[in-house]
Coordinates of C-alpha atoms (C1' of nucleotides) in Angstrom, one line a residue:
Chain A
M1 CA 0.0 0.0 0.0
Q2 CA 1.0 3.6 0.5
T3 CA 4.1 4.7 2.4
L4 CA 3.2 5.7 5.9
S5 CA 5.5 8.3 7.2
T6 CA 7.5 8.5 10.3
E7 CA 5.0 11.0 11.6
D8 CA 2.1 8.6 11.4
Y9 CA 4.0 6.0 13.4
L10 CA 5.0 8.5 16.1
K11 CA 1.4 9.6 16.5
A12 CA 0.2 6.0 16.6
I13 CA 2.8 5.2 19.3
Y14 CA 1.8 8.2 21.3
H15 CA -1.8 7.4 21.2
V16 CA -1.4 3.7 22.1
S17 CA 1.0 4.6 24.9
Q18 CA -1.5 7.0 26.3
S19 CA -4.2 4.3 26.7
S20 CA -1.9 1.6 28.1
S21 CA 1.1 1.4 30.4
G22 CA 4.6 0.2 29.6
A23 CA 6.2 -0.3 26.2
V24 CA 4.2 -0.2 23.0
A25 CA 3.9 -3.6 21.2
T26 CA 4.6 -4.2 17.6
T27 CA 1.2 -5.7 17.0
S28 CA -0.7 -2.8 18.5
I29 CA 0.9 -0.4 16.1
A30 CA 0.4 -2.8 13.2
K31 CA -3.3 -2.8 14.0
Q32 CA -3.5 0.9 14.4
I33 CA -1.6 1.7 11.2
G34 CA -2.9 -1.1 9.1
A35 CA 0.5 -2.6 8.3
K36 CA 2.1 -6.0 8.8
P37 CA 4.1 -6.5 12.0
S38 CA 7.3 -7.0 10.0
S39 CA 6.9 -3.6 8.5
V40 CA 6.4 -2.1 12.0
T41 CA 9.6 -3.7 13.2
D42 CA 11.5 -2.1 10.3
M43 CA 10.0 1.3 11.2
F44 CA 10.9 0.8 14.9
K45 CA 14.5 0.3 13.9
K46 CA 14.4 3.4 11.8
L47 CA 12.8 5.5 14.5
S48 CA 15.3 4.2 17.0
D49 CA 18.2 5.2 14.7
Q50 CA 16.8 8.8 14.8
N51 CA 16.5 8.6 18.6
L52 CA 12.8 9.2 18.5
V53 CA 12.0 5.9 20.3
K54 CA 13.8 3.5 22.6
Y55 CA 13.6 0.1 21.1
Q56 CA 14.7 -3.3 22.4
K57 CA 14.2 -6.4 20.3
Y58 CA 11.0 -8.2 21.3
Q59 CA 10.3 -5.6 24.0
G60 CA 8.4 -3.0 22.0
V61 CA 9.1 0.8 21.9
S62 CA 8.6 3.8 24.0
L63 CA 8.9 7.4 22.8
T64 CA 12.0 9.5 23.8
N65 CA 11.5 13.1 24.8
E66 CA 12.3 14.1 21.2
G67 CA 9.7 11.5 20.0
V68 CA 7.0 12.8 22.3
K69 CA 7.7 16.4 21.1
T70 CA 7.5 15.3 17.5
A71 CA 4.2 13.5 18.2
L72 CA 2.8 16.5 20.0
R73 CA 3.7 18.8 17.2
I74 CA 1.7 16.7 14.8
I75 CA -1.3 16.4 17.2
R76 CA -1.2 20.2 17.7
K77 CA -1.5 20.7 14.0
H78 CA -4.2 18.1 13.6
R79 CA -6.4 19.6 16.3
L80 CA -5.8 23.2 15.2
W81 CA -6.9 22.3 11.7
E82 CA -9.9 20.4 13.0
S83 CA -10.9 23.5 14.9
F84 CA -10.5 25.7 11.8
L85 CA -12.6 23.4 9.6
V86 CA -15.5 23.4 12.1
S87 CA -15.3 27.0 13.1
H88 CA -14.8 28.7 9.7
L89 CA -15.3 26.2 6.9
N90 CA -18.7 24.7 7.9
F91 CA -17.4 21.2 8.6
N92 CA -19.3 19.0 11.0
W93 CA -17.3 17.4 13.8
D94 CA -17.7 14.0 12.2
E95 CA -16.2 15.2 8.9
V96 CA -12.9 16.7 9.9
H97 CA -10.8 13.8 10.8
Q98 CA -9.8 12.6 7.3
V99 CA -8.9 16.1 6.1
A100 CA -6.9 16.9 9.2
E101 CA -5.0 13.7 8.7
Q102 CA -3.6 15.3 5.6
L103 CA -3.2 18.8 6.9
E104 CA -1.3 17.7 10.0
H105 CA 1.7 16.9 7.8
I106 CA 2.1 20.4 6.3
Q107 CA 5.5 21.7 7.4
S108 CA 5.6 25.3 8.4
E109 CA 6.0 26.6 11.9
K110 CA 4.7 30.0 10.9
L111 CA 1.6 28.5 9.4
T112 CA 0.8 26.5 12.6
N113 CA 1.4 29.5 14.9
E114 CA -0.5 31.9 12.8
L115 CA -3.4 29.5 12.5
E116 CA -3.4 29.2 16.3
R117 CA -3.5 33.0 16.6
F118 CA -6.2 33.3 14.0
L119 CA -8.4 30.9 16.0
D120 CA -7.6 32.9 19.1
Y121 CA -5.5 30.2 20.9
P122 CA -8.1 27.5 21.3
T123 CA -7.5 25.0 24.1
H124 CA -9.7 22.2 22.8
D125 CA -10.7 20.8 19.4
P126 CA -14.2 20.1 18.3
H127 CA -14.2 16.7 20.0
G128 CA -13.1 18.1 23.3
D129 CA -9.5 16.9 23.0
P130 CA -6.9 19.3 24.3
I131 CA -4.7 21.3 21.8
P132 CA -1.0 21.5 22.7
N133 CA 0.1 25.1 22.8
R134 CA 3.3 26.5 21.2
A135 CA 5.4 25.1 24.0
L136 CA 3.6 21.7 23.5
F137 CA 1.8 22.0 26.8
M138 CA -1.8 21.1 27.0
K139 CA -4.5 21.5 29.7
T140 CA -6.2 18.3 30.6
Y141 CA -9.0 18.8 33.0
N142 CA -10.6 16.2 35.1
K143 CA -13.1 14.2 33.2
I144 CA -14.8 10.9 33.6
L145 CA -16.8 8.6 31.4
L146 CA -20.6 9.1 31.5
N147 CA -21.1 5.6 32.9
E148 CA -18.9 6.6 35.9
L149 CA -21.1 9.6 36.7
P150 CA -23.1 8.9 39.9
V151 CA -26.9 8.8 39.4
N152 CA -28.5 12.2 39.6
K153 CA -25.2 14.0 39.7
E154 CA -25.1 16.8 37.1
G155 CA -22.3 16.9 34.5
V156 CA -21.4 18.5 31.2
C157 CA -20.2 16.7 28.1
V158 CA -16.6 17.7 27.5
G159 CA -15.5 15.2 24.9
V160 CA -15.8 11.8 23.3
K161 CA -13.6 8.7 23.4
D162 CA -14.6 7.3 20.1
N163 CA -14.2 9.7 17.2
S164 CA -15.8 7.7 14.5
S165 CA -18.3 9.4 12.2
N166 CA -20.9 6.8 13.1
F167 CA -20.7 7.6 16.8
L168 CA -20.5 11.4 16.3
R169 CA -23.6 11.3 14.0
Y170 CA -25.4 9.3 16.6
L171 CA -24.7 12.0 19.1
D172 CA -25.9 14.6 16.6
R173 CA -29.2 12.9 16.2
R174 CA -29.6 12.8 20.0
Q175 CA -28.6 16.4 20.2
I176 CA -25.6 15.7 22.4
G177 CA -22.5 17.8 21.8
I178 CA -19.6 19.4 23.7
G179 CA -21.2 21.6 26.4
T180 CA -24.5 19.6 26.6
P181 CA -25.6 19.2 30.3
L182 CA -25.9 15.4 31.1
Q183 CA -27.3 13.6 34.0
V184 CA -27.9 9.9 34.7
L185 CA -31.5 9.5 35.9
H186 CA -31.6 5.8 36.3
R187 CA -29.3 2.9 35.8
E188 CA -31.1 -0.3 34.6
D189 CA -29.1 -3.1 36.3
F190 CA -30.6 -5.9 34.1
D191 CA -29.0 -4.7 30.8
D192 CA -26.8 -1.8 32.1
S193 CA -28.8 0.7 30.0
L194 CA -29.0 4.2 31.3
H195 CA -31.9 6.7 31.4
I196 CA -30.3 10.1 31.0
Q197 CA -31.2 13.8 30.8
A198 CA -29.5 15.4 27.9
G199 CA -30.2 19.1 27.7
K200 CA -34.0 19.4 27.8
S201 CA -34.8 15.8 26.7
T202 CA -34.6 12.5 28.4
L203 CA -33.5 9.4 26.6
M204 CA -32.2 5.9 27.0
I205 CA -28.7 4.9 26.0
T206 CA -26.7 1.7 26.2
I207 CA -23.6 1.2 28.3
K208 CA -21.5 1.2 25.2
I209 CA -22.6 4.8 24.4
A210 CA -22.0 5.9 27.9
E211 CA -18.5 4.5 27.9
N212 CA -17.6 6.8 25.0
I213 CA -18.8 10.1 26.4
Y214 CA -16.6 12.2 28.7
V215 CA -18.2 14.4 31.2
K216 CA -17.0 17.0 33.7
P217 CA -19.0 16.5 36.9
Chain B
M1 CA 15.5 12.5 -4.0
Q2 CA 11.8 12.7 -3.1
T3 CA 9.0 11.2 -5.1
L4 CA 7.4 13.9 -7.2
S5 CA 3.8 13.2 -7.8
T6 CA 1.7 13.1 -10.9
E7 CA 0.2 16.4 -9.8
D8 CA 3.5 18.2 -9.8
Y9 CA 4.2 17.0 -13.3
L10 CA 0.8 18.1 -14.6
K11 CA 1.2 21.5 -13.1
A12 CA 4.7 21.9 -14.6
I13 CA 3.4 20.8 -18.0
Y14 CA 0.6 23.2 -17.8
H15 CA 2.8 26.2 -16.9
V16 CA 5.4 25.4 -19.5
S17 CA 2.7 24.9 -22.2
Q18 CA 1.2 28.3 -21.3
S19 CA 4.5 30.1 -22.0
S20 CA 5.4 28.4 -25.2
S21 CA 3.5 26.9 -28.1
G22 CA 3.4 23.3 -29.3
A23 CA 4.2 20.2 -27.4
V24 CA 6.1 20.3 -24.1
A25 CA 9.7 18.9 -24.3
T26 CA 11.1 16.4 -21.9
T27 CA 14.0 18.7 -21.0
S28 CA 11.9 21.7 -20.1
I29 CA 10.0 19.6 -17.6
A30 CA 13.2 18.1 -16.3
K31 CA 14.5 21.6 -15.6
Q32 CA 11.3 22.8 -14.0
I33 CA 10.9 19.8 -11.7
G34 CA 14.6 19.2 -11.0
A35 CA 14.7 15.6 -12.3
K36 CA 16.7 13.8 -14.9
P37 CA 15.2 13.6 -18.4
S38 CA 15.0 9.8 -18.1
S39 CA 12.8 10.2 -15.1
V40 CA 10.6 12.6 -17.0
T41 CA 10.2 10.1 -19.8
D42 CA 9.0 7.5 -17.4
M43 CA 6.4 9.9 -16.0
F44 CA 5.3 10.9 -19.4
K45 CA 4.5 7.2 -20.1
K46 CA 2.6 6.9 -16.8
L47 CA 0.6 10.1 -17.4
S48 CA -0.2 8.9 -21.0
D49 CA -1.5 5.6 -19.6
Q50 CA -3.9 7.6 -17.5
N51 CA -5.0 9.7 -20.5
L52 CA -3.8 12.9 -18.8
V53 CA -1.4 13.7 -21.6
K54 CA -0.9 12.9 -25.3
Y55 CA 2.6 11.5 -25.7
Q56 CA 4.5 10.5 -28.8
K57 CA 8.1 9.3 -28.5
Y58 CA 10.6 12.0 -29.0
Q59 CA 7.8 14.5 -29.6
G60 CA 7.0 15.7 -26.1
V61 CA 3.6 15.8 -24.5
S62 CA 0.5 17.9 -24.5
L63 CA -2.2 17.9 -21.8
T64 CA -5.5 16.2 -22.6
N65 CA -8.8 17.9 -21.6
E66 CA -8.7 15.7 -18.5
G67 CA -5.1 16.7 -17.9
V68 CA -5.9 20.4 -18.1
K69 CA -8.7 20.0 -15.6
T70 CA -6.5 18.2 -13.2
A71 CA -3.8 20.9 -13.5
L72 CA -6.4 23.6 -13.0
R73 CA -7.8 22.0 -9.9
I74 CA -4.3 22.0 -8.4
I75 CA -3.6 25.6 -9.5
R76 CA -7.0 26.6 -8.0
K77 CA -6.1 25.1 -4.6
H78 CA -2.6 26.7 -4.7
R79 CA -3.9 30.2 -5.4
L80 CA -6.8 29.9 -2.9
W81 CA -4.3 28.9 -0.2
E82 CA -1.9 31.7 -1.1
S83 CA -4.8 34.1 -0.8
F84 CA -5.7 32.7 2.6
L85 CA -2.2 32.9 3.9
V86 CA -1.8 36.5 3.0
S87 CA -5.3 37.7 3.9
H88 CA -5.8 35.9 7.2
L89 CA -2.5 34.5 8.4
N90 CA -0.1 37.5 8.1
F91 CA 2.0 35.9 5.4
N92 CA 3.8 38.3 3.0
W93 CA 3.4 37.6 -0.7
D94 CA 7.0 36.4 -1.0
E95 CA 6.5 33.8 1.8
V96 CA 3.4 31.9 0.5
H97 CA 4.7 29.8 -2.3
Q98 CA 6.5 27.0 -0.5
V99 CA 3.6 26.4 1.9
A100 CA 1.0 26.5 -0.9
E101 CA 3.1 23.9 -2.7
Q102 CA 2.3 21.6 0.1
L103 CA -1.3 22.7 0.7
E104 CA -2.3 22.3 -3.0
H105 CA -2.1 18.5 -2.7
I106 CA -4.7 18.2 0.1
Q107 CA -7.6 16.2 -1.3
S108 CA -11.0 17.4 -0.3
E109 CA -13.4 19.1 -2.6
K110 CA -15.4 20.4 0.3
L111 CA -12.3 22.0 1.8
T112 CA -11.5 23.8 -1.4
N113 CA -15.0 25.0 -2.0
E114 CA -15.5 26.1 1.6
L115 CA -12.2 27.9 1.6
E116 CA -13.2 29.7 -1.6
R117 CA -16.5 30.8 0.1
F118 CA -14.7 31.8 3.2
L119 CA -12.4 34.1 1.2
D120 CA -15.5 35.4 -0.6
Y121 CA -14.7 34.0 -4.1
P122 CA -11.5 35.8 -4.8
T123 CA -10.7 36.1 -8.5
H124 CA -6.9 36.7 -8.2
D125 CA -4.2 35.6 -5.8
P126 CA -1.7 37.8 -4.0
H127 CA 0.6 37.9 -7.1
G128 CA -2.2 38.9 -9.4
D129 CA -2.6 35.5 -10.9
P130 CA -6.2 34.5 -11.7
I131 CA -7.9 31.8 -9.5
P132 CA -10.0 29.2 -11.4
N133 CA -13.5 29.1 -10.0
R134 CA -15.4 25.9 -9.2
A135 CA -16.0 25.3 -12.8
L136 CA -12.3 25.8 -13.5
F137 CA -12.9 29.0 -15.4
M138 CA -10.7 32.0 -14.7
K139 CA -10.9 35.6 -15.8
T140 CA -7.8 36.8 -17.5
Y141 CA -7.8 40.5 -18.1
N142 CA -5.7 42.3 -20.7
K143 CA -2.3 43.0 -19.2
I144 CA 1.0 44.0 -20.6
L145 CA 4.5 44.0 -19.3
L146 CA 5.7 47.4 -17.9
N147 CA 8.4 47.7 -20.5
E148 CA 5.6 47.6 -23.2
L149 CA 3.7 50.4 -21.6
P150 CA 4.1 53.6 -23.8
V151 CA 5.9 56.5 -22.2
N152 CA 3.7 58.7 -20.1
K153 CA 0.7 56.4 -20.4
E154 CA -0.8 55.6 -17.0
G155 CA -1.2 52.0 -15.8
V156 CA -1.8 49.9 -12.6
C157 CA 0.3 47.0 -11.4
V158 CA -1.8 43.9 -11.7
G159 CA 0.7 41.1 -11.3
V160 CA 4.2 39.8 -11.6
K161 CA 5.8 37.4 -13.9
D162 CA 8.6 36.3 -11.6
N163 CA 7.3 35.0 -8.3
S164 CA 10.7 34.5 -6.6
S165 CA 11.1 35.9 -3.1
N166 CA 14.0 37.9 -4.2
F167 CA 12.1 39.8 -6.8
L168 CA 9.0 40.2 -4.6
R169 CA 11.0 41.6 -1.7
Y170 CA 12.7 44.0 -4.2
L171 CA 9.2 45.3 -5.1
D172 CA 8.3 45.6 -1.4
R173 CA 11.4 47.8 -0.8
R174 CA 10.3 50.0 -3.7
Q175 CA 6.7 50.0 -2.4
I176 CA 5.4 48.5 -5.6
G177 CA 2.5 46.0 -5.2
I178 CA -0.7 44.9 -6.8
G179 CA -2.8 48.1 -7.4
T180 CA 0.1 50.5 -7.4
P181 CA -0.2 53.1 -10.2
L182 CA 2.7 53.0 -12.5
Q183 CA 3.9 55.2 -15.4
V184 CA 7.0 55.3 -17.5
L185 CA 8.4 58.8 -17.5
H186 CA 11.5 58.3 -19.6
R187 CA 13.2 55.5 -21.4
E188 CA 16.9 55.6 -21.5
D189 CA 17.9 54.2 -24.8
F190 CA 21.6 53.8 -24.0
D191 CA 21.1 51.1 -21.3
D192 CA 17.3 50.4 -21.6
S193 CA 16.7 51.6 -18.1
L194 CA 13.4 53.3 -17.2
H195 CA 12.5 56.2 -15.1
I196 CA 9.1 55.5 -13.6
Q197 CA 6.5 57.0 -11.4
A198 CA 5.4 54.4 -8.8
G199 CA 2.6 55.7 -6.6
K200 CA 4.0 59.0 -5.3
S201 CA 7.6 58.3 -5.8
T202 CA 9.8 58.3 -8.9
L203 CA 12.5 55.8 -9.4
M204 CA 14.8 54.2 -11.9
I205 CA 14.5 50.5 -12.8
T206 CA 16.4 48.2 -15.2
I207 CA 14.7 46.6 -18.1
K208 CA 14.8 43.3 -16.4
I209 CA 12.6 44.5 -13.6
A210 CA 10.2 46.1 -16.1
E211 CA 9.9 42.8 -17.9
N212 CA 8.6 41.1 -14.8
I213 CA 5.8 43.5 -13.8
Y214 CA 2.4 43.3 -15.4
V215 CA 0.3 46.4 -15.8
K216 CA -3.2 47.2 -16.9
P217 CA -3.1 50.3 -19.1
Chain C
dT1 C1' 23.2 15.5 -47.5
dA2 C1' 26.7 13.8 -44.4
dA3 C1' 28.2 14.2 -40.0
dC4 C1' 28.0 16.1 -35.7
dA5 C1' 25.4 17.9 -31.6
dA6 C1' 21.5 17.9 -28.8
dA7 C1' 17.5 15.7 -27.1
dT8 C1' 15.3 11.7 -25.8
dT9 C1' 14.7 6.9 -24.7
dT10 C1' 16.1 2.4 -23.0
dA11 C1' 18.3 -0.8 -20.0
dG12 C1' 20.0 -1.8 -16.0
dA13 C1' 21.5 -0.2 -11.1
dT14 C1' 20.3 1.8 -6.5
dA15 C1' 17.4 2.9 -2.8
dT16 C1' 13.2 2.5 -0.3
dA17 C1' 9.0 0.7 1.6
dT18 C1' 6.3 -2.8 1.8
dC19 C1' 5.0 -7.7 1.9
dT20 C1' 5.2 -13.2 2.7
dA21 C1' 7.1 -17.0 4.9
dA22 C1' 10.3 -19.0 7.9
dA23 C1' 13.0 -18.6 12.1
dT24 C1' 13.4 -17.0 16.7
dT25 C1' 11.9 -15.3 21.1
dT26 C1' 8.6 -14.5 24.6
dT27 C1' 4.4 -15.7 27.1
dA28 C1' 0.9 -18.7 28.6
dT29 C1' -0.8 -23.3 29.9
dT30 C1' -0.7 -27.7 31.7
Chain D
dA1 C1' 9.6 -27.2 33.7
dA2 C1' 8.1 -28.7 29.3
dT3 C1' 5.4 -27.6 25.6
dA4 C1' 2.2 -25.0 22.9
dA5 C1' 0.7 -20.6 21.4
dA6 C1' 1.4 -16.0 20.3
dA7 C1' 4.3 -12.3 19.2
dT8 C1' 8.3 -10.7 17.0
dT9 C1' 12.1 -10.6 13.9
dT10 C1' 14.8 -11.9 9.9
dA11 C1' 15.5 -13.0 5.2
dG12 C1' 14.3 -12.7 0.8
dA13 C1' 10.6 -11.2 -2.8
dT14 C1' 7.9 -7.5 -5.0
dA15 C1' 6.9 -3.0 -6.5
dT16 C1' 8.0 1.8 -7.2
dA17 C1' 10.7 5.9 -8.2
dT18 C1' 14.7 7.5 -9.1
dC19 C1' 19.3 7.6 -11.2
dT20 C1' 23.5 6.6 -14.6
dA21 C1' 25.3 5.3 -18.8
dA22 C1' 24.6 3.6 -23.3
dA23 C1' 21.7 3.6 -27.4
dT24 C1' 18.6 5.8 -30.4
dT25 C1' 16.3 9.6 -32.7
dT26 C1' 16.0 14.3 -34.1
dG27 C1' 17.9 18.8 -35.5
dT28 C1' 21.5 21.6 -37.2
dT29 C1' 25.3 23.0 -39.8
dA30 C1' 29.1 22.7 -42.8

DNA sequence: TAACAAATTTAGATATATCTAAATTTTATT
DNA sequence: AATAAAATTTAGATATATCTAAATTTGTTA
């Protein structure tokens, strides 16, 4: 297939390492990237030669400081572009990912920094994910999954875990978005479904949905 | 070196064919792209297989209708992005080219069309070059080179032929830009230099400069 | 028009990124 | 602890884009 760049690998390693502890395994990156494990091994060696990852045979990789920085620079661009597409170019939050995947590889520090200024230094992208600032620092506030929110406690939707179009469009249909007040009214023990208050309407959602919505209590 | 895409070749062929008549020669593209003639031949075959150019051995290429369309789509994106960079991201007109070279390859019709709307359907880019609209049609108004402007006839700068940073910064220093009123006051026959009125100041320029400035009489 | 020069193409080399399949190492299970 | 299963790496194959150098074609000039 197509040549996937160093940058895509670093981003993949960063994301996998965020959602699990310890070194990142060859197979997990292979799955994420859609490449064969042998190709991933080759790339691990290449990244290791550039001191972007620490790599020990059979033990997976972990990002070096330089590797983390490079990953964050790409994530910064990705999320700034997503913000731009939604705020100025009439994109819906479920449409931005594919285009941002391309835009994140554009190389120009000035472009990135001016885009950030133009958007007035946003701290979060349209999915609620934090945007690293110029110094690559990002504010992560305390957030929990909706299924962890105690019954009758009020919260606000601040993000989603699953970014797929399918899921985001589901939320659109239910009129749930970033900023929507959410509250669990009743938890059905039998099938783990939840009755919730979302804005002004009440509705029933499955546990799987609740596990993909972040709320700030 | 790096892999130059089909798109870069089509754009190069388009530009060369604009400034000369008949088929486009292998060598001229090799120079433009910075590749060896043998590589260009290979690409000509590939483009021919895709019906983007007509190619006859030893006779050079010419774009097919489909090839022209593809080239114009890229030029459209390039010039829209240049406009955006200058109008909203504080880029100077001599800084935009390199970044636009990257942005022009982003694939998303919606992105292009929304960008055009956001910019309020601009007809010309920061260098005065016409921007193809959604139907790939562009308005080219009558323009001549400054050295063709009769002495004492008034004109307005509407574009530049050379887009290099060097030349554009030269014009900046002389306070000449798109829209600047220009007039040839005197033509020095001995060395072909020109005394001109540019806005409110008079200055002397060489013939080489005058040959790279477009004016509308 | 013959012969040379320039342009172009072809053939084969190099470099890169990916893959398949086999070999090796680690992890899990009995 | 021995063995099976899973994960990982290695070795070699394939495909692509580029190059160099030689061969071919076109054009130019004596």
